[in-house]
Amino acid sequence: MAQPLMPHATASWLVDNTSLSFEQIAAFCGLHILEVQAIADDTAATKLTGRDPVRAGEVTMQEIEKGQADPAYHPVMSKGPDQVRRTKGPRYTPVSKRQDKPDGIAWILRNHPEVTDGQISKLIGTTRTTIAALRDRTHWNIANITPKDPVTLGLCSQRELDGLVAKAAKAAGIEAPVDTRLDGDRAALIGELRAQREAAAHAAEIALAGGPVPEQKPAFIDPFKR
């Protein structure tokens, strides 16, 4: 069942301006009857300002009058509150991370000049004016901007950045850069896992033959994980 946009404030208005029972108000607002009782007794934790559901178009006066005439009748809402929908536009960035946007944009401009302003705007969620100011070094805070990886800053995911760079490189007719920073670590890890598998197979053969089982090396431990 639909409920008013501000159920507690609506309940406060109904308590003060109608003779509906607490049960009727509770049912209409989607509250517990004890919450309505607390509002009526002015013992609620927060002082509420009543909200008129009639003016809001959520119920008609005829419905309220019908409920006042019949305590067993529960007024029915005319319409539910309008749902707030996010319109299309730049990606939303939490307030706590917005100050990091210029650093992330500067990093992309320095490392991936093939990416267009429109692509950066969509990825980071900023305006083309800001990007142009950073590109021209006319940004008001340019002296304090340090290029930083937007993935590290939490402004986008690595997959999003890689996909954008690959798309921009293809459009520019150049080869997309390949991240090889972890190739050495990956090869070492594969070698260690292969050695452990071979050691485990050897230990199993010894165990089947009735000999002592050699001590196993510990599994790979991520040095960055505590």
GROMACS .gro file of C-alpha atoms in nm:
model
  226
    1MET     CA    1   0.000   0.000   0.000
    2ALA     CA    2   0.127   0.346  -0.092
    3GLN     CA    3   0.233   0.577   0.190
    4PRO     CA    4   0.266   0.955   0.214
    5LEU     CA    5   0.599   1.108   0.125
    6MET     CA    6   0.651   1.224   0.486
    7PRO     CA    7   0.449   0.981   0.700
    8HIS     CA    8   0.533   1.125   1.043
    9ALA     CA    9   0.467   1.484   0.940
   10THR     CA   10   0.145   1.374   0.769
   11ALA     CA   11   0.035   1.188   1.082
   12SER     CA   12   0.100   1.503   1.287
   13TRP     CA   13  -0.123   1.705   1.054
   14LEU     CA   14  -0.401   1.445   1.062
   15VAL     CA   15  -0.389   1.432   1.443
   16ASP     CA   16  -0.423   1.810   1.466
   17ASN     CA   17  -0.673   1.870   1.188
   18THR     CA   18  -0.902   1.567   1.170
   19SER     CA   19  -1.095   1.339   1.400
   20LEU     CA   20  -0.957   1.021   1.245
   21SER     CA   21  -0.867   0.755   1.498
   22PHE     CA   22  -0.507   0.671   1.575
   23GLU     CA   23  -0.561   0.336   1.405
   24GLN     CA   24  -0.687   0.503   1.085
   25ILE     CA   25  -0.396   0.748   1.082
   26ALA     CA   26  -0.145   0.471   1.148
   27ALA     CA   27  -0.286   0.263   0.861
   28PHE     CA   28  -0.287   0.559   0.623
   29CYS     CA   29   0.069   0.667   0.707
   30GLY     CA   30   0.217   0.320   0.741
   31LEU     CA   31   0.313   0.376   1.105
   32HIS     CA   32   0.264   0.184   1.426
   33ILE     CA   33  -0.027   0.305   1.633
   34LEU     CA   34   0.210   0.378   1.923
   35GLU     CA   35   0.405   0.617   1.697
   36VAL     CA   36   0.084   0.804   1.625
   37GLN     CA   37   0.004   0.806   1.999
   38ALA     CA   38   0.347   0.957   2.071
   39ILE     CA   39   0.291   1.226   1.808
   40ALA     CA   40  -0.049   1.308   1.956
   41ASP     CA   41   0.092   1.324   2.310
   42ASP     CA   42   0.385   1.536   2.191
   43THR     CA   43   0.629   1.279   2.328
   44ALA     CA   44   0.789   1.192   1.993
   45ALA     CA   45   1.166   1.220   1.981
   46THR     CA   46   1.149   1.494   1.717
   47LYS     CA   47   0.919   1.793   1.705
   48LEU     CA   48   0.726   1.761   1.381
   49THR     CA   49   0.574   2.020   1.152
   50GLY     CA   50   0.252   1.890   1.007
   51ARG     CA   51   0.228   1.823   0.633
   52ASP     CA   52  -0.111   1.857   0.464
   53PRO     CA   53  -0.169   1.547   0.248
   54VAL     CA   54  -0.473   1.713   0.087
   55ARG     CA   55  -0.267   2.003  -0.051
   56ALA     CA   56  -0.002   1.752  -0.154
   57GLY     CA   57  -0.264   1.569  -0.360
   58GLU     CA   58  -0.212   1.243  -0.173
   59VAL     CA   59  -0.570   1.216  -0.042
   60THR     CA   60  -0.899   1.395  -0.097
   61MET     CA   61  -1.100   1.567   0.174
   62GLN     CA   62  -1.389   1.337   0.083
   63GLU     CA   63  -1.179   1.036   0.183
   64ILE     CA   64  -1.092   1.195   0.517
   65GLU     CA   65  -1.458   1.285   0.582
   66LYS     CA   66  -1.560   0.929   0.497
   67GLY     CA   67  -1.310   0.800   0.752
   68GLN     CA   68  -1.430   1.046   1.016
   69ALA     CA   69  -1.786   0.925   0.964
   70ASP     CA   70  -1.692   0.556   0.979
   71PRO     CA   71  -1.412   0.454   1.224
   72ALA     CA   72  -1.385   0.119   1.045
   73TYR     CA   73  -1.304   0.286   0.712
   74HIS     CA   74  -0.942   0.353   0.619
   75PRO     CA   75  -0.889   0.652   0.387
   76VAL     CA   76  -0.724   0.559   0.059
   77MET     CA   77  -0.449   0.762  -0.100
   78SER     CA   78  -0.527   0.932  -0.431
   79LYS     CA   79  -0.174   0.878  -0.556
   80GLY     CA   80   0.164   0.783  -0.418
   81PRO     CA   81   0.444   1.038  -0.388
   82ASP     CA   82   0.634   1.113  -0.704
   83GLN     CA   83   0.947   0.902  -0.727
   84VAL     CA   84   1.267   1.099  -0.770
   85ARG     CA   85   1.456   0.957  -1.064
   86ARG     CA   86   1.809   1.048  -1.155
   87THR     CA   87   1.823   1.200  -1.501
   88LYS     CA   88   2.089   1.119  -1.754
   89GLY     CA   89   2.411   1.314  -1.716
   90PRO     CA   90   2.766   1.287  -1.584
   91ARG     CA   91   2.833   1.007  -1.339
   92TYR     CA   92   2.763   1.092  -0.977
   93THR     CA   93   3.069   1.132  -0.757
   94PRO     CA   94   3.042   1.134  -0.375
   95VAL     CA   95   3.111   1.472  -0.219
   96SER     CA   96   3.414   1.333  -0.034
   97LYS     CA   97   3.584   1.247  -0.365
   98ARG     CA   98   3.495   1.551  -0.573
   99GLN     CA   99   3.806   1.738  -0.467
  100ASP     CA  100   4.012   1.456  -0.623
  101LYS     CA  101   3.863   1.497  -0.969
  102PRO     CA  102   4.119   1.749  -1.100
  103ASP     CA  103   4.404   1.514  -0.999
  104GLY     CA  104   4.240   1.224  -1.182
  105ILE     CA  105   4.169   1.434  -1.492
  106ALA     CA  106   4.528   1.562  -1.497
  107TRP     CA  107   4.656   1.202  -1.486
  108ILE     CA  108   4.446   1.102  -1.787
  109LEU     CA  109   4.551   1.411  -1.982
  110ARG     CA  110   4.917   1.336  -1.914
  111ASN     CA  111   4.914   0.961  -1.973
  112HIS     CA  112   4.640   0.922  -2.235
  113PRO     CA  113   4.622   1.234  -2.455
  114GLU     CA  114   4.421   1.034  -2.711
  115VAL     CA  115   4.119   1.032  -2.477
  116THR     CA  116   3.873   1.307  -2.572
  117ASP     CA  117   3.728   1.565  -2.335
  118GLY     CA  118   3.383   1.411  -2.382
  119GLN     CA  119   3.510   1.067  -2.278
  120ILE     CA  120   3.684   1.209  -1.970
  121SER     CA  121   3.371   1.403  -1.879
  122LYS     CA  122   3.163   1.086  -1.890
  123LEU     CA  123   3.418   0.874  -1.703
  124ILE     CA  124   3.498   1.116  -1.421
  125GLY     CA  125   3.168   1.304  -1.410
  126THR     CA  126   3.287   1.659  -1.473
  127THR     CA  127   3.240   1.944  -1.718
  128ARG     CA  128   3.432   2.006  -2.036
  129THR     CA  129   3.513   2.354  -1.910
  130THR     CA  130   3.705   2.205  -1.617
  131ILE     CA  131   3.889   1.963  -1.846
  132ALA     CA  132   3.982   2.244  -2.087
  133ALA     CA  133   4.112   2.455  -1.797
  134LEU     CA  134   4.332   2.168  -1.681
  135ARG     CA  135   4.451   2.098  -2.033
  136ASP     CA  136   4.542   2.466  -2.083
  137ARG     CA  137   4.677   2.493  -1.727
  138THR     CA  138   4.442   2.784  -1.655
  139HIS     CA  139   4.258   2.606  -1.375
  140TRP     CA  140   4.226   2.825  -1.066
  141ASN     CA  141   4.399   2.562  -0.849
  142ILE     CA  142   4.653   2.439  -1.102
  143ALA     CA  143   4.947   2.493  -0.863
  144ASN     CA  144   4.807   2.237  -0.618
  145ILE     CA  145   4.697   1.972  -0.869
  146THR     CA  146   4.902   1.651  -0.877
  147PRO     CA  147   4.821   1.392  -1.146
  148LYS     CA  148   4.698   1.075  -0.978
  149ASP     CA  149   4.551   0.754  -1.114
  150PRO     CA  150   4.169   0.795  -1.108
  151VAL     CA  151   4.133   0.426  -1.021
  152THR     CA  152   4.343   0.475  -0.708
  153LEU     CA  153   4.136   0.781  -0.621
  154GLY     CA  154   3.817   0.575  -0.652
  155LEU     CA  155   3.676   0.789  -0.934
  156CYS     CA  156   3.633   0.492  -1.169
  157SER     CA  157   3.715   0.123  -1.196
  158GLN     CA  158   4.020  -0.021  -1.371
  159ARG     CA  159   3.794  -0.195  -1.621
  160GLU     CA  160   3.619   0.132  -1.708
  161LEU     CA  161   3.950   0.313  -1.755
  162ASP     CA  162   4.103   0.033  -1.965
  163GLY     CA  163   3.792   0.015  -2.182
  164LEU     CA  164   3.794   0.390  -2.236
  165VAL     CA  165   4.164   0.398  -2.324
  166ALA     CA  166   4.125   0.108  -2.567
  167LYS     CA  167   3.828   0.275  -2.736
  168ALA     CA  168   4.011   0.609  -2.763
  169ALA     CA  169   4.323   0.439  -2.901
  170LYS     CA  170   4.121   0.256  -3.163
  171ALA     CA  171   3.951   0.579  -3.270
  172ALA     CA  172   4.290   0.753  -3.291
  173GLY     CA  173   4.438   0.467  -3.492
  174ILE     CA  174   4.707   0.381  -3.239
  175GLU     CA  175   4.782   0.067  -3.043
  176ALA     CA  176   4.627   0.058  -2.698
  177PRO     CA  177   4.889   0.047  -2.421
  178VAL     CA  178   4.924  -0.281  -2.235
  179ASP     CA  179   4.979  -0.278  -1.860
  180THR     CA  180   5.284  -0.497  -1.794
  181ARG     CA  181   5.353  -0.382  -1.440
  182LEU     CA  182   5.246  -0.714  -1.289
  183ASP     CA  183   5.393  -0.948  -1.550
  184GLY     CA  184   5.697  -1.036  -1.334
  185ASP     CA  185   5.485  -1.097  -1.025
  186ARG     CA  186   5.239  -1.303  -1.225
  187ALA     CA  187   5.511  -1.525  -1.369
  188ALA     CA  188   5.666  -1.576  -1.026
  189LEU     CA  189   5.330  -1.667  -0.877
  190ILE     CA  190   5.256  -1.916  -1.155
  191GLY     CA  191   5.597  -2.077  -1.104
  192GLU     CA  192   5.545  -2.104  -0.728
  193LEU     CA  193   5.201  -2.257  -0.766
  194ARG     CA  194   5.334  -2.508  -1.019
  195ALA     CA  195   5.615  -2.607  -0.780
  196GLN     CA  196   5.367  -2.651  -0.495
  197ARG     CA  197   5.146  -2.871  -0.712
  198GLU     CA  198   5.440  -3.089  -0.809
  199ALA     CA  199   5.550  -3.114  -0.445
  200ALA     CA  200   5.200  -3.215  -0.339
  201ALA     CA  201   5.189  -3.487  -0.607
  202HIS     CA  202   5.531  -3.613  -0.495
  203ALA     CA  203   5.417  -3.619  -0.130
  204ALA     CA  204   5.109  -3.817  -0.229
  205GLU     CA  205   5.325  -4.077  -0.403
  206ILE     CA  206   5.548  -4.111  -0.095
  207ALA     CA  207   5.245  -4.145   0.132
  208LEU     CA  208   5.104  -4.424  -0.086
  209ALA     CA  209   5.441  -4.598  -0.068
  210GLY     CA  210   5.431  -4.577   0.313
  211GLY     CA  211   5.722  -4.335   0.350
  212PRO     CA  212   5.740  -4.013   0.554
  213VAL     CA  213   5.555  -3.720   0.401
  214PRO     CA  214   5.785  -3.418   0.339
  215GLU     CA  215   5.688  -3.086   0.495
  216GLN     CA  216   5.482  -2.870   0.261
  217LYS     CA  217   5.575  -2.511   0.191
  218PRO     CA  218   5.312  -2.260   0.297
  219ALA     CA  219   5.078  -2.136   0.030
  220PHE     CA  220   5.149  -1.805  -0.137
  221ILE     CA  221   5.080  -1.516   0.097
  222ASP     CA  222   4.992  -1.175  -0.040
  223PRO     CA  223   5.245  -0.934   0.117
  224PHE     CA  224   4.987  -0.658   0.105
  225LYS     CA  225   4.725  -0.856   0.296
  226ARG     CA  226   4.739  -0.850   0.672
   0.00000   0.00000   0.00000
